[in-house]
Coordinates of C-alpha atoms in Angstrom, one line a residue:
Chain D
X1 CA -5.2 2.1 44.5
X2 CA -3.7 3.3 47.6
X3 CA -2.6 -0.1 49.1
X4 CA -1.0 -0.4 45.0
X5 CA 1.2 2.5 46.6
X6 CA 1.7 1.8 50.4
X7 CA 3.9 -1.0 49.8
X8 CA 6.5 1.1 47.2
X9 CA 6.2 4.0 49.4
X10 CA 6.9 2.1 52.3
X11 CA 10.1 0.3 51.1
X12 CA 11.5 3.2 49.3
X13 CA 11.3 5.3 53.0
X14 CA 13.2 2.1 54.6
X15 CA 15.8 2.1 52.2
X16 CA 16.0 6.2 52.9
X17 CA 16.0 5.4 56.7
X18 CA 19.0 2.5 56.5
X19 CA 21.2 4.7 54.0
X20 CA 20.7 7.7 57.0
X21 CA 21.7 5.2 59.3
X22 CA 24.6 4.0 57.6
X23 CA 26.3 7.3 56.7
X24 CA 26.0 8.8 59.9
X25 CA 27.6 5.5 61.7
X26 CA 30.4 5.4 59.1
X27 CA 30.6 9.2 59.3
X28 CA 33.0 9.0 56.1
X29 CA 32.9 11.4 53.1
X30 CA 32.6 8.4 50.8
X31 CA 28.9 7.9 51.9
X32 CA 27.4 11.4 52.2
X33 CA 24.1 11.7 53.7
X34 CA 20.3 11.6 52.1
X35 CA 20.3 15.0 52.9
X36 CA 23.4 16.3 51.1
X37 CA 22.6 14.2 48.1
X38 CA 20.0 15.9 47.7
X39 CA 21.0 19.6 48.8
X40 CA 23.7 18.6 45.5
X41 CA 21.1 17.9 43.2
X42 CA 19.2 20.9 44.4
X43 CA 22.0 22.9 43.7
X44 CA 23.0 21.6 40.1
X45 CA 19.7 21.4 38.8
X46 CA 19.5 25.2 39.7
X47 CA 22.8 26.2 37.9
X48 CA 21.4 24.6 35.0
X49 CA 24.4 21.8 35.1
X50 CA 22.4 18.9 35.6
X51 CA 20.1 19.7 33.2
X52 CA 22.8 20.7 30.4
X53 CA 24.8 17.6 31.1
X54 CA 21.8 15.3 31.3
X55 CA 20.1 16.9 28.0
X56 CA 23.3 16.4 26.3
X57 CA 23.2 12.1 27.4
X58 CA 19.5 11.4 26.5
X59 CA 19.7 13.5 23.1
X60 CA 23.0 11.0 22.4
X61 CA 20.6 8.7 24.0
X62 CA 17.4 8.9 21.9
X63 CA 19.2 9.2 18.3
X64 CA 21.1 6.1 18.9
X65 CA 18.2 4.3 20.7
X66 CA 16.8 5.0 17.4
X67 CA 19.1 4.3 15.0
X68 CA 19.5 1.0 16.8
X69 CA 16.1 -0.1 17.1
X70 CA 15.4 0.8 13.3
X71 CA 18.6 -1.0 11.8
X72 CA 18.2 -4.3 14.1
X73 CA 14.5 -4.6 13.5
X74 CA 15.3 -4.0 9.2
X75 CA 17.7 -6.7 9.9
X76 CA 16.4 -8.6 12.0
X77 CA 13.2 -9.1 10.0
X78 CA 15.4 -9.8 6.9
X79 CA 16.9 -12.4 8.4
X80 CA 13.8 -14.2 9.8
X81 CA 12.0 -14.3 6.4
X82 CA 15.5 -15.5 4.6
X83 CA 17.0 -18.4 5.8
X84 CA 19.9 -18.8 3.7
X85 CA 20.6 -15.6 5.2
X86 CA 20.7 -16.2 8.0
X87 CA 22.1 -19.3 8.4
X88 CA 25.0 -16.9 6.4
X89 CA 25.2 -14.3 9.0
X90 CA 24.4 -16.7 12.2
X91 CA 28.0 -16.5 13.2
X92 CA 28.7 -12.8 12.3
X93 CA 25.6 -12.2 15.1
X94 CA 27.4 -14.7 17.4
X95 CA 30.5 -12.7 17.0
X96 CA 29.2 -8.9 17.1
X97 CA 27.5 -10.5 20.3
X98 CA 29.9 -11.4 22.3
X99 CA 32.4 -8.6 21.6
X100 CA 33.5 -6.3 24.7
X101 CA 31.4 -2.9 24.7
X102 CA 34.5 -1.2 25.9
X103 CA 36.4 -3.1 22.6
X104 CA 33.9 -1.1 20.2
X105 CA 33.5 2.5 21.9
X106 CA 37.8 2.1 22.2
X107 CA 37.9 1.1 18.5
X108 CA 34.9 3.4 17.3
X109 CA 37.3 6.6 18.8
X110 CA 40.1 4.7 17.2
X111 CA 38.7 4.7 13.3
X112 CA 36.4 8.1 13.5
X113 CA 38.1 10.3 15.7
X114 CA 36.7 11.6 19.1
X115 CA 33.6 13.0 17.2
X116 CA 29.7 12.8 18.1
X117 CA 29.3 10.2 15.3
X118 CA 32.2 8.0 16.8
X119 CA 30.0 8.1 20.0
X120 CA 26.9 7.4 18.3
X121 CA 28.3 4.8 16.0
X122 CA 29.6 3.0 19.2
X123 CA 26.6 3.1 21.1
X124 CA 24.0 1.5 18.5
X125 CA 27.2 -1.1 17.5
X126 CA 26.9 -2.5 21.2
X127 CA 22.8 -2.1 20.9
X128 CA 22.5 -3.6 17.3
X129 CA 23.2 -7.3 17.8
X130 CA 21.0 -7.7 20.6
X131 CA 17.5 -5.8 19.0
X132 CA 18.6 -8.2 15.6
X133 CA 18.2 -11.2 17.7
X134 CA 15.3 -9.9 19.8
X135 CA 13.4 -9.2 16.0
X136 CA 14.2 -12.3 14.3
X137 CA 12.8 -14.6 16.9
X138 CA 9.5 -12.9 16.3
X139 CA 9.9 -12.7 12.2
X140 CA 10.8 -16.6 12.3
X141 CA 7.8 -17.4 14.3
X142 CA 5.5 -15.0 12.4
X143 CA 2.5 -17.2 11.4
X144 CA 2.5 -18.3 7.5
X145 CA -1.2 -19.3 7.4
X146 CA -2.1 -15.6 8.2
X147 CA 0.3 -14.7 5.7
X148 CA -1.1 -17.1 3.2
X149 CA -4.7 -15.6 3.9
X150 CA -3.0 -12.0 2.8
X151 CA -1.7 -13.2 -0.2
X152 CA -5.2 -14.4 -1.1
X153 CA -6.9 -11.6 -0.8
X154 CA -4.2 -9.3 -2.2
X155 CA -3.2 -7.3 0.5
X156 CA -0.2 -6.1 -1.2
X157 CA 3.0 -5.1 0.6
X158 CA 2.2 -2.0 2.9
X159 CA -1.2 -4.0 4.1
X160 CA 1.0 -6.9 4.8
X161 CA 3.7 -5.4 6.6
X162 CA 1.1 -3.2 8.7
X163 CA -1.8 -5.6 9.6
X164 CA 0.0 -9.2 9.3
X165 CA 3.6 -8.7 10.2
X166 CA 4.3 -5.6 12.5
X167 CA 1.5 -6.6 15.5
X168 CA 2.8 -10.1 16.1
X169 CA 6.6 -8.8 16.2
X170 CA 5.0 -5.7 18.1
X171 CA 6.2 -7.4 21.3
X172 CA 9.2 -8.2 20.6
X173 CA 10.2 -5.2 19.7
X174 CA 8.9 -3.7 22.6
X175 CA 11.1 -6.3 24.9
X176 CA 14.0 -5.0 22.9
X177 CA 13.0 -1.8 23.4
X178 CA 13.2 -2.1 27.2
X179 CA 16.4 -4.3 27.2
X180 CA 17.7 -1.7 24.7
X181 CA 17.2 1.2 27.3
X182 CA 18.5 -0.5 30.4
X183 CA 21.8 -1.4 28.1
X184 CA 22.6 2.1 26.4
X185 CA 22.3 4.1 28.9
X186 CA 24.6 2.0 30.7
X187 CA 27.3 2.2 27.7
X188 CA 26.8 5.6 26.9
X189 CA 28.1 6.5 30.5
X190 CA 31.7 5.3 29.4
X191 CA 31.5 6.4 25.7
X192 CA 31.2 9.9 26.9
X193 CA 33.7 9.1 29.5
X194 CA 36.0 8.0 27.3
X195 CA 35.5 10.6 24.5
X196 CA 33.1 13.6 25.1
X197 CA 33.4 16.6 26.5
X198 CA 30.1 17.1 28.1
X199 CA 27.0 14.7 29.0
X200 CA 26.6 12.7 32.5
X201 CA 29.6 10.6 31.7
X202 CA 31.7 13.5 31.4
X203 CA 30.3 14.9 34.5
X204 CA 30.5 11.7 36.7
X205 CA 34.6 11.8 35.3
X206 CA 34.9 15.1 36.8
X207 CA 33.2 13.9 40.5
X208 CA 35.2 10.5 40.7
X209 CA 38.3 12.9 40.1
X210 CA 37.3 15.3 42.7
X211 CA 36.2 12.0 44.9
X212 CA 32.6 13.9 45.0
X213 CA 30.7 11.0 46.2
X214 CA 27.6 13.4 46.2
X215 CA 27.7 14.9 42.8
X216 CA 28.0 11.0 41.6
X217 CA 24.8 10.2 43.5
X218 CA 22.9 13.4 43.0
X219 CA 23.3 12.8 39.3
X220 CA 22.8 8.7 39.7
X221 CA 19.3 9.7 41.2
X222 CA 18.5 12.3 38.3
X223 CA 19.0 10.1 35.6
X224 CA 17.5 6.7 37.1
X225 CA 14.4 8.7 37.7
X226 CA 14.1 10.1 33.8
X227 CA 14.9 6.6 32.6
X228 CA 12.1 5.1 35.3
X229 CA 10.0 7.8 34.0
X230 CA 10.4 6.6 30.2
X231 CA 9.8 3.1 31.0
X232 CA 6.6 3.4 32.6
X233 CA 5.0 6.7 30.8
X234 CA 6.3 5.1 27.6
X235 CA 7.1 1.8 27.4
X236 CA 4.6 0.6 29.6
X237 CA 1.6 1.9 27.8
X238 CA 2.9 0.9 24.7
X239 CA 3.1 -2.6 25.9
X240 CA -0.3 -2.4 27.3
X241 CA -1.5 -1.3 23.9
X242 CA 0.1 -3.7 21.7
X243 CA -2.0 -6.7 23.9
X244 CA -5.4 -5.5 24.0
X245 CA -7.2 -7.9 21.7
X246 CA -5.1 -10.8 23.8
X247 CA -7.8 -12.9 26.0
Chain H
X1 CA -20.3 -15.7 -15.8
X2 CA -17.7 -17.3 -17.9
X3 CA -16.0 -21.2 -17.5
X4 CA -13.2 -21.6 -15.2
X5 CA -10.9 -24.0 -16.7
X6 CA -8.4 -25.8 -14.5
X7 CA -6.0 -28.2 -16.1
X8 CA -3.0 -29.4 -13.8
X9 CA -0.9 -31.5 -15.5
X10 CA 1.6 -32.5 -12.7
X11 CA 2.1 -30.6 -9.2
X12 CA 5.3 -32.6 -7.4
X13 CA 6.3 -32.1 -4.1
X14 CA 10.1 -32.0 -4.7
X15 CA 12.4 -33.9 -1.5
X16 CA 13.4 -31.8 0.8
X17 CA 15.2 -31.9 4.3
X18 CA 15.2 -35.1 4.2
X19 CA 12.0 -35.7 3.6
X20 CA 10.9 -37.7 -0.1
X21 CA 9.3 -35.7 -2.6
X22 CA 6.1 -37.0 -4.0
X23 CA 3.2 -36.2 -6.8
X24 CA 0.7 -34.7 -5.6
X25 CA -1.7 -34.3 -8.4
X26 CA -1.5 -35.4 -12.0
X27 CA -3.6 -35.0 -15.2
X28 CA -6.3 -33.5 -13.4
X29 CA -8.6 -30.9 -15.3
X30 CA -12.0 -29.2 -14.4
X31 CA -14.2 -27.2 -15.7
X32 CA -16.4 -25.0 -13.5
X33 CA -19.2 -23.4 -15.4
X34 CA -20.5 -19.7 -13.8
X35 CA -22.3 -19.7 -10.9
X36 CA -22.3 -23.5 -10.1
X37 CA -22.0 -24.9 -7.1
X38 CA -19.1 -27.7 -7.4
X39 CA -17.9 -29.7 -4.1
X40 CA -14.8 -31.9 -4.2
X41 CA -14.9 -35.3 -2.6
X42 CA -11.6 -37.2 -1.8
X43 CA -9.8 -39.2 0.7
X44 CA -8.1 -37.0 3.0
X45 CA -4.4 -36.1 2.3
X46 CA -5.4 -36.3 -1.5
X47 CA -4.3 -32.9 -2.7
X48 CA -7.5 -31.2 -2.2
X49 CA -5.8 -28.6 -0.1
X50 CA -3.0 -28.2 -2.5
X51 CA -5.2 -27.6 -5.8
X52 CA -7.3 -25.1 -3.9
X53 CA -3.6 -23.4 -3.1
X54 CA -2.8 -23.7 -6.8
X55 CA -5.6 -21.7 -8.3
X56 CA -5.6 -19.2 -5.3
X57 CA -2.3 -18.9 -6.8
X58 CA -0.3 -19.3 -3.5
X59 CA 1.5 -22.1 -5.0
X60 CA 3.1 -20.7 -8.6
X61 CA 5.1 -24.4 -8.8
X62 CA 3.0 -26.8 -10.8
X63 CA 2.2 -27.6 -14.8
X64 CA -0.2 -26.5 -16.5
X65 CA -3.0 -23.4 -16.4
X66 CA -6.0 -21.9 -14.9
X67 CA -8.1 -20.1 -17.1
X68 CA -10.8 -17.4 -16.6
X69 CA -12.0 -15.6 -19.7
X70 CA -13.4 -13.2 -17.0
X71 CA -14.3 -9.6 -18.8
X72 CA -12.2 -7.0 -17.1
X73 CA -9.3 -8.9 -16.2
X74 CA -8.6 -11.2 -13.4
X75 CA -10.6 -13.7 -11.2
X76 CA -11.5 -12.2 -8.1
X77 CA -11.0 -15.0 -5.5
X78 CA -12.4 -15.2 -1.8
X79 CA -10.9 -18.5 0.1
X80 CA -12.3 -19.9 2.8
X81 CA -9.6 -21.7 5.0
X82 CA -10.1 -24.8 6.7
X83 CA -9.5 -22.8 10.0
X84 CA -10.6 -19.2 9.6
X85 CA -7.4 -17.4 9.4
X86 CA -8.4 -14.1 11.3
X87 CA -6.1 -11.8 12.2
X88 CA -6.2 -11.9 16.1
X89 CA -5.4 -8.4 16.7
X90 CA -7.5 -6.7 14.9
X91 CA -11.8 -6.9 15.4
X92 CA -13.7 -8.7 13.6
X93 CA -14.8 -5.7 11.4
X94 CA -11.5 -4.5 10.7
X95 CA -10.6 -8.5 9.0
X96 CA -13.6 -8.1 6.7
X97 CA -12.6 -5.0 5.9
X98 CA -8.9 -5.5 5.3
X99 CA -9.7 -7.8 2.5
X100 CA -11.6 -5.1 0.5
X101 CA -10.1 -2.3 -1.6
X102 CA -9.7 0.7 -0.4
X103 CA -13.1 3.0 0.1
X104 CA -15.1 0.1 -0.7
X105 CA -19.3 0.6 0.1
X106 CA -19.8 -0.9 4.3
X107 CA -23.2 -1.4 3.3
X108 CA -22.4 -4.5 1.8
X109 CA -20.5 -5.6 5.0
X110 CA -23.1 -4.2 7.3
X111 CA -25.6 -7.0 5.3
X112 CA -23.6 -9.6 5.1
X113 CA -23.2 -9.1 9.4
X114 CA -26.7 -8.7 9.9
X115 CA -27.4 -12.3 7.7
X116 CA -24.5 -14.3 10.0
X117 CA -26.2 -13.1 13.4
X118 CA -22.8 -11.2 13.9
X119 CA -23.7 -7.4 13.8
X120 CA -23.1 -7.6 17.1
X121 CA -19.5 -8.5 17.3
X122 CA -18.4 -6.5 15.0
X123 CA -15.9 -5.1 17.7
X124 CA -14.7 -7.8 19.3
X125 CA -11.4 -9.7 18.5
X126 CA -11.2 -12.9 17.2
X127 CA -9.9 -15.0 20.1
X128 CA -12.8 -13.9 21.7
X129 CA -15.0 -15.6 19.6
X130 CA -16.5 -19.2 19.3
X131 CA -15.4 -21.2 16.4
X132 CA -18.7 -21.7 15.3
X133 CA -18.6 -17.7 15.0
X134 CA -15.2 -17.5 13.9
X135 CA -15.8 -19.5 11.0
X136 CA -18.9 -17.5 10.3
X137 CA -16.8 -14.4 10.4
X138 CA -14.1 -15.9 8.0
X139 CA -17.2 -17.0 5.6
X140 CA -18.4 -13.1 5.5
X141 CA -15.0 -12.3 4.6
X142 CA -14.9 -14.5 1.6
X143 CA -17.9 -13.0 0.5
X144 CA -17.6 -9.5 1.4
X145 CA -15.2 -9.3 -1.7
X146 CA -17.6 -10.2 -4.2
X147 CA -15.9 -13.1 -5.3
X148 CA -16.6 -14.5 -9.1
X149 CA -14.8 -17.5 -7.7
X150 CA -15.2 -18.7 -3.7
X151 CA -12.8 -21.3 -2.6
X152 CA -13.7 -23.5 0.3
X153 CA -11.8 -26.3 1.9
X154 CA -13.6 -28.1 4.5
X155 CA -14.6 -25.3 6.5
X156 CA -17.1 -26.9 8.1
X157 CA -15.3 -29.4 10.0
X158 CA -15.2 -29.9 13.9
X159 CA -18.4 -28.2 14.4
X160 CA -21.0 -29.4 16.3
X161 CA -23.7 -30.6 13.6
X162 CA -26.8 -28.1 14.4
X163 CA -23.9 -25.5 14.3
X164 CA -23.0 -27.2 10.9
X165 CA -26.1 -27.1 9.3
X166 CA -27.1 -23.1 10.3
X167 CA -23.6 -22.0 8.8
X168 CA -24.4 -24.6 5.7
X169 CA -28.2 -23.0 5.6
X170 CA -26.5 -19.3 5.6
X171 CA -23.9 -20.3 3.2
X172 CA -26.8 -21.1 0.6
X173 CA -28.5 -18.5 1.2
X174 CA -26.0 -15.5 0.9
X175 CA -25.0 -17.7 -2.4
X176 CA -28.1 -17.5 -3.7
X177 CA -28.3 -13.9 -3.3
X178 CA -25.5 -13.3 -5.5
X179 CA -24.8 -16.5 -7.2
X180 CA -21.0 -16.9 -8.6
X181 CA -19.0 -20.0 -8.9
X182 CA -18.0 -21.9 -5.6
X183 CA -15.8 -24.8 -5.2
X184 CA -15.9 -26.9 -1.8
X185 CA -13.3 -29.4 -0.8
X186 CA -15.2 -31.7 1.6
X187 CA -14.9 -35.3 2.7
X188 CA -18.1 -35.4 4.0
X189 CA -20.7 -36.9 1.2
X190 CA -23.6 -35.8 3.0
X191 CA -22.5 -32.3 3.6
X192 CA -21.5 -32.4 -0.7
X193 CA -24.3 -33.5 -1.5
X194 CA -26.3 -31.0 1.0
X195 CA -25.0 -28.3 -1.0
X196 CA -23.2 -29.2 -4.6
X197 CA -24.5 -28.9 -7.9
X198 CA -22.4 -31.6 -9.1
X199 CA -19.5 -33.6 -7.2
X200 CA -16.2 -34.7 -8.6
X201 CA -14.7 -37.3 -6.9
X202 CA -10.8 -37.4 -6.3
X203 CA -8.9 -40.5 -6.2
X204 CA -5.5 -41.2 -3.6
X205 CA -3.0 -39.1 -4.4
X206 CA -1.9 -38.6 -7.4
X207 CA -4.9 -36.4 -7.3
X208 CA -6.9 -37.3 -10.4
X209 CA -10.7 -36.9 -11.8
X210 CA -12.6 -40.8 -11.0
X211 CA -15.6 -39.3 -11.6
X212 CA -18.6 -37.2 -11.8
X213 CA -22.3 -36.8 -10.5
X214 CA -25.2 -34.1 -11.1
X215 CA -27.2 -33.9 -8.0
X216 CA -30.2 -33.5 -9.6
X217 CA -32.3 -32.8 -5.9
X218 CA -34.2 -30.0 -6.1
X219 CA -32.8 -27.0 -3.3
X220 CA -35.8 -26.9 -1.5
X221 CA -35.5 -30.5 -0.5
X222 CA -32.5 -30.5 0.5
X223 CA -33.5 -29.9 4.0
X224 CA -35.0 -33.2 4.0
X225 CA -32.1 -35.7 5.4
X226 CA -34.1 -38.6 3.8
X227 CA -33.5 -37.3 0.5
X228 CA -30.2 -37.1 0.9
X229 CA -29.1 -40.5 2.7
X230 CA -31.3 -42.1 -0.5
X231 CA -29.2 -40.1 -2.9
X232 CA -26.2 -41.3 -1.1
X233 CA -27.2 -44.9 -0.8
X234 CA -28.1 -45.0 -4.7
X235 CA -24.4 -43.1 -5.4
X236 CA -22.7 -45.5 -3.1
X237 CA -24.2 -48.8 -4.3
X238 CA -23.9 -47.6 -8.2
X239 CA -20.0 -46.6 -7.9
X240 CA -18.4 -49.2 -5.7
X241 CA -15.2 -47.5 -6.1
X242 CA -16.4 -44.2 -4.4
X243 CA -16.9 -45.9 -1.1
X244 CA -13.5 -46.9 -1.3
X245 CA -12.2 -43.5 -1.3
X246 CA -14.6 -42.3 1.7

C-alpha cells in the first residue's frame, strides 16, 4: 500500500517543485506562485465564494448529468433493440454529434432566453449524442440466447430489464458516465460564461477580466479535485461492482 | 397428466438479407402422452432446434397448434438449452431462482442442489464453473420450475462421456422423482435410447415423422451398454433408412 502511494506522491511534489521554480524565474504576475495559489483559495473558500460559486456549477452539474445519462440510455437502448430505427435516426446521431458545443449553448440562449433551463437544456444537448451512442453499442450486442432463456421461463418485462438487460450494458453505461463527466464539466464552464450570473464560469469571467491569474488557478484546483474525488469515490467503485462475477 | 398434441403443419424460414428462405418443418405432428419420456432423433440441422423453439413458444411464426388440455391453464415449460444459458452475473443460486415465481418454497431448490453435487456452489458465478457443472446447473433450473413439460435439446453434447453418463444417471433420477413429460432432441442413438420411452425419428429437413420405436428395455437395465448396442444393432438392421439419417 505505501509503495501504491510513493510514486503519486512523489510526482505530484515534482510537479509542485518545477511550477516554484518556474514562477519565481519568470517572476511575472501571469504565473503566480504555489504559495499564493493557494493563500487565494484559502481565502475564497473562507468567504464562502468558492463554495457558493462551485455549489451553484455541480448542482447545474448533477441535474444535467442526469437528465443526460437517463434520456441517452432510454434512447440509446431503443435504438439497439429497433433497427429500423435506427438505421432512421443513424444520421440525426451523426449530425447532433458533430455539432459545435459552443453552436448549441449560443443557440439554446438564443431560443429560451438566458434562463437556468436554457443552461441545462444546452448542457445535456452536447452530452446526449455521445451517452446514445455509448448505450446502443451495448443494447446491440446484448446477448439474444440469454434473452431467449427469459422468455422461456417467463420473466416478464421488469425481470428482463433488471437481470438480463441492465448488467451487460452496466458497463457501458458506466464508460459513458465517466466520458460524460470529463465532457460537461468542461461545457458547463462556458455555458455559465456565456449566460449565468453565478457558478465557476461566472467566476473564472470575472478573474480573466481582472487578469487574476490566481483566482483562475485557485478555483481550477478546487474543482479538479471535487471532480477527481467523484470519479474515484464514485465511479470507481461502481465499476468495480458491476465486474465482480467477471473471471 | 394430459396429451400434448403438436401438429406443425408448415414452419418456413422466409429469405432474408440475402439469404434464401427455406422449410423447415412440414406436416409434422406428435403426440406426447403424460409423463413419457420421448427423445427426438435426426440428422443435424433438421429442425430439431426450431420445433423445440416453436412449442416453447419463442417462435409465434409457423402453422398449425400445440395443444395441452392441462387443468388450470397453461403448460408450464422448463427448456434445457443446448448450452446452458446462465446468466453470468448473477450466482448460480440466484439463476435457479430467477426462473421461479415470486416467494416460491427454496426447499425444493435446496433438493434439487443437494441431488446435482452442487450445494456447494450455490454462490459462485457461472463463468466460474465447469461445463460439466454448468450444464448441471442449467438442468436444476429446468426442473426447479416444476415443469409439466421439460424441453431438452442436446444438452448433453461435448461432455466428456463418464461426465455424460452421471448427468444422464441424475437426469433419470430427479425425473423419476416427479415424473412429467420430457422431450429430448438428441443425435446420439445410444444416449436416446439410454433414456427414451419411445424415439421418433426425424427425416432431413423438411422436418417430418419417418417413424416410431417403443424401447421396450426395462430401466434397470439400462445401465448395461450391451443391452443397448443390441437394441441398436436390431433398430439399425430392421430400419435401413434410420442409419441413413445418423
Amino acid at each position: 500500500m505505501r509503495s501504491a502511494l510513493q510514486q503519486p506522491i512523489f510526482s505530484s511534489l515534482f510537479f509542485l517543485v518545477l511550477w516554484q521554480v518556474l514562477a519565481v524565474l519568470l517572476d511575472s504576475p501571469a504565473l503566480p506562485t504555489p504559495e499564493e495559489v493557494f493563500s487565494v483559495l484559502y481565502g475564497e473558500i473562507k468567504s464562502g465564494q468558492l463554495p457558493y460559486h462551485l455549489g451553484v456549477t455541480l448542482a447545474r452539474l448533477s441535474v444535467s448529468f442526469v437528465l443526460a445519462m437517463s434520456l441517452g440510455s432510454l434512447i440509446g437502448i431503443i435504438l439497439g433493440r429497433h433497427e429500423k430505427l435506427d438505421r432512421f435516426f443513424d444520421n440525426w446521431l451523426v449530425i447532433f454529434l458533430n455539432v459545435p458545443a459552443l453552436v448549441t449553448i449560443v443557440l439554446c440562449y438564443v431560443w429560451f432566453g438566458l434562463t437556468e433551463v436554457a443552461a441545462i437544456a444546452a448542457v445535456v444537448a452536447n452530452k446526449l449524442p455521445n451517452v446514445v451512442v455509448t448505450v446502443r453499442e451495448g443494447a446491440r450486442a446484448l446477448d439474444r440466447d440469454l434473452l431467449e432463456m427469459a422468455q422461456a421461463y417467463q420473466f416478464g418485462r421488469w425481470k428482463t430489464l433488471r437481470h438480463v438487460i441492465w448488467p451487460p450494458l452496466f458497463p457501458y453505461l458506466i464508460g459513458a458516465a465517466r466520458t460524460g463527466i470529463a465532457l460537461i464539466w468542461k461545457i458547463i464552464l462556458v455555458v455559465e460564461l456565456l449566460g449565468r450570473g453565478n457558478g465557476m464560469g461566472y467566476q473564472l469571467h470575472l478573474f480573466f477580466q481582472m487578469f487574476n491569474v490566481a483566482g483562475i488557478l485557485a478555483y481550477t484546483i478546487a474543482f479538479v479535485t471535487v471532480i477527481q474525488c467523484i470519479e474515484l469515490l464514485i465511479l470507481k467503485p461502481l465499476d468495480r461492482h458491476a465486474m465482480r462475477w467477471r473471471r | 397428466m394430459s396429451p400434448i398434441l403438436i401438429d406443425i403443419r408448415n414452419k418456413t424460414y422466409p429469405a432474408k438479407h440475402g439469404s434464401v428462405g427455406h422449410v423447415a418443418i412440414q406436416n409434422l405432428r406428435i403426440e406426447l402422452m403424460g409423463g413419457e419420456f420421448v427423445c427426438l432423433v435426426g440428422p443435424s440441422g433438421c429442425g430439431k432446434t426450431t420445433l423445440l423453439n416453436l412449442i416453447a413458444g419463442l417462435d409465434p411464426h409457423f402453422e398449425g397448434s400445440i395443444k395441452a388440455d392441462e387443468v388450470g391453464g397453461m403448460l408450464r415449460i422448463g427448456y434445457m438449452f443446448q448450452n446452458p444459458r446462465l446468466l453470468p452475473w448473477r450466482t448460480v443460486r440466484e439463476n435457479i431462482d430467477l426462473a421461479l415465481p415470486d416467494g416460491h418454497n427454496g426447499s425444493a431448490v435446496d433438493h434439487l442442489l443437494d441431488v446435482m453435487g452442487l450445494a456447494q456452489s450455490q454462490g459462485e458465478y457461472p463463468e466460474r464453473l465447469s461445463l460439466g457443472m454448468s450444464r448441471r446447473v442449467a438442468l436444476v433450473r429446468a426442473f426447479a420450475i416444476q415443469p409439466t413439460l421439460l424441453l431438452m435439446d442436446e444438452p448433453f453434447v461435448s461432455l466428456d462421456a463418464p461426465t455424460a453418463r452421471r448427468v444422464r444417471q441424475l437426469l433419470i433420477r430427479v425425473w423419476q422423482e416427479r415424473p412429467h413429460t420430457v422431450l429430448f432432441v438428441t443425435h446420439d442413438l445410444r444416449e436416446a435410447i439410454t433414456l427414451a420411452d419411445r424415439l421418433l425419428f426425424l427425416s432431413a429437413p423438411p422436418a417430418t415423422l419417418l417413424h416410431e420405436v417403443v424401447v421396450d428395455i426395462p430401466r434397470c437395465a439400462r445401465e448395461d451398454e450391451s443391452e443397448v448396442e443390441a437394441f441398436r444393432q436390431r433398430l439399425v438392421t430392421g430400419h435401413p433408412e434410420i442409419s441413413v439419417l445418423l
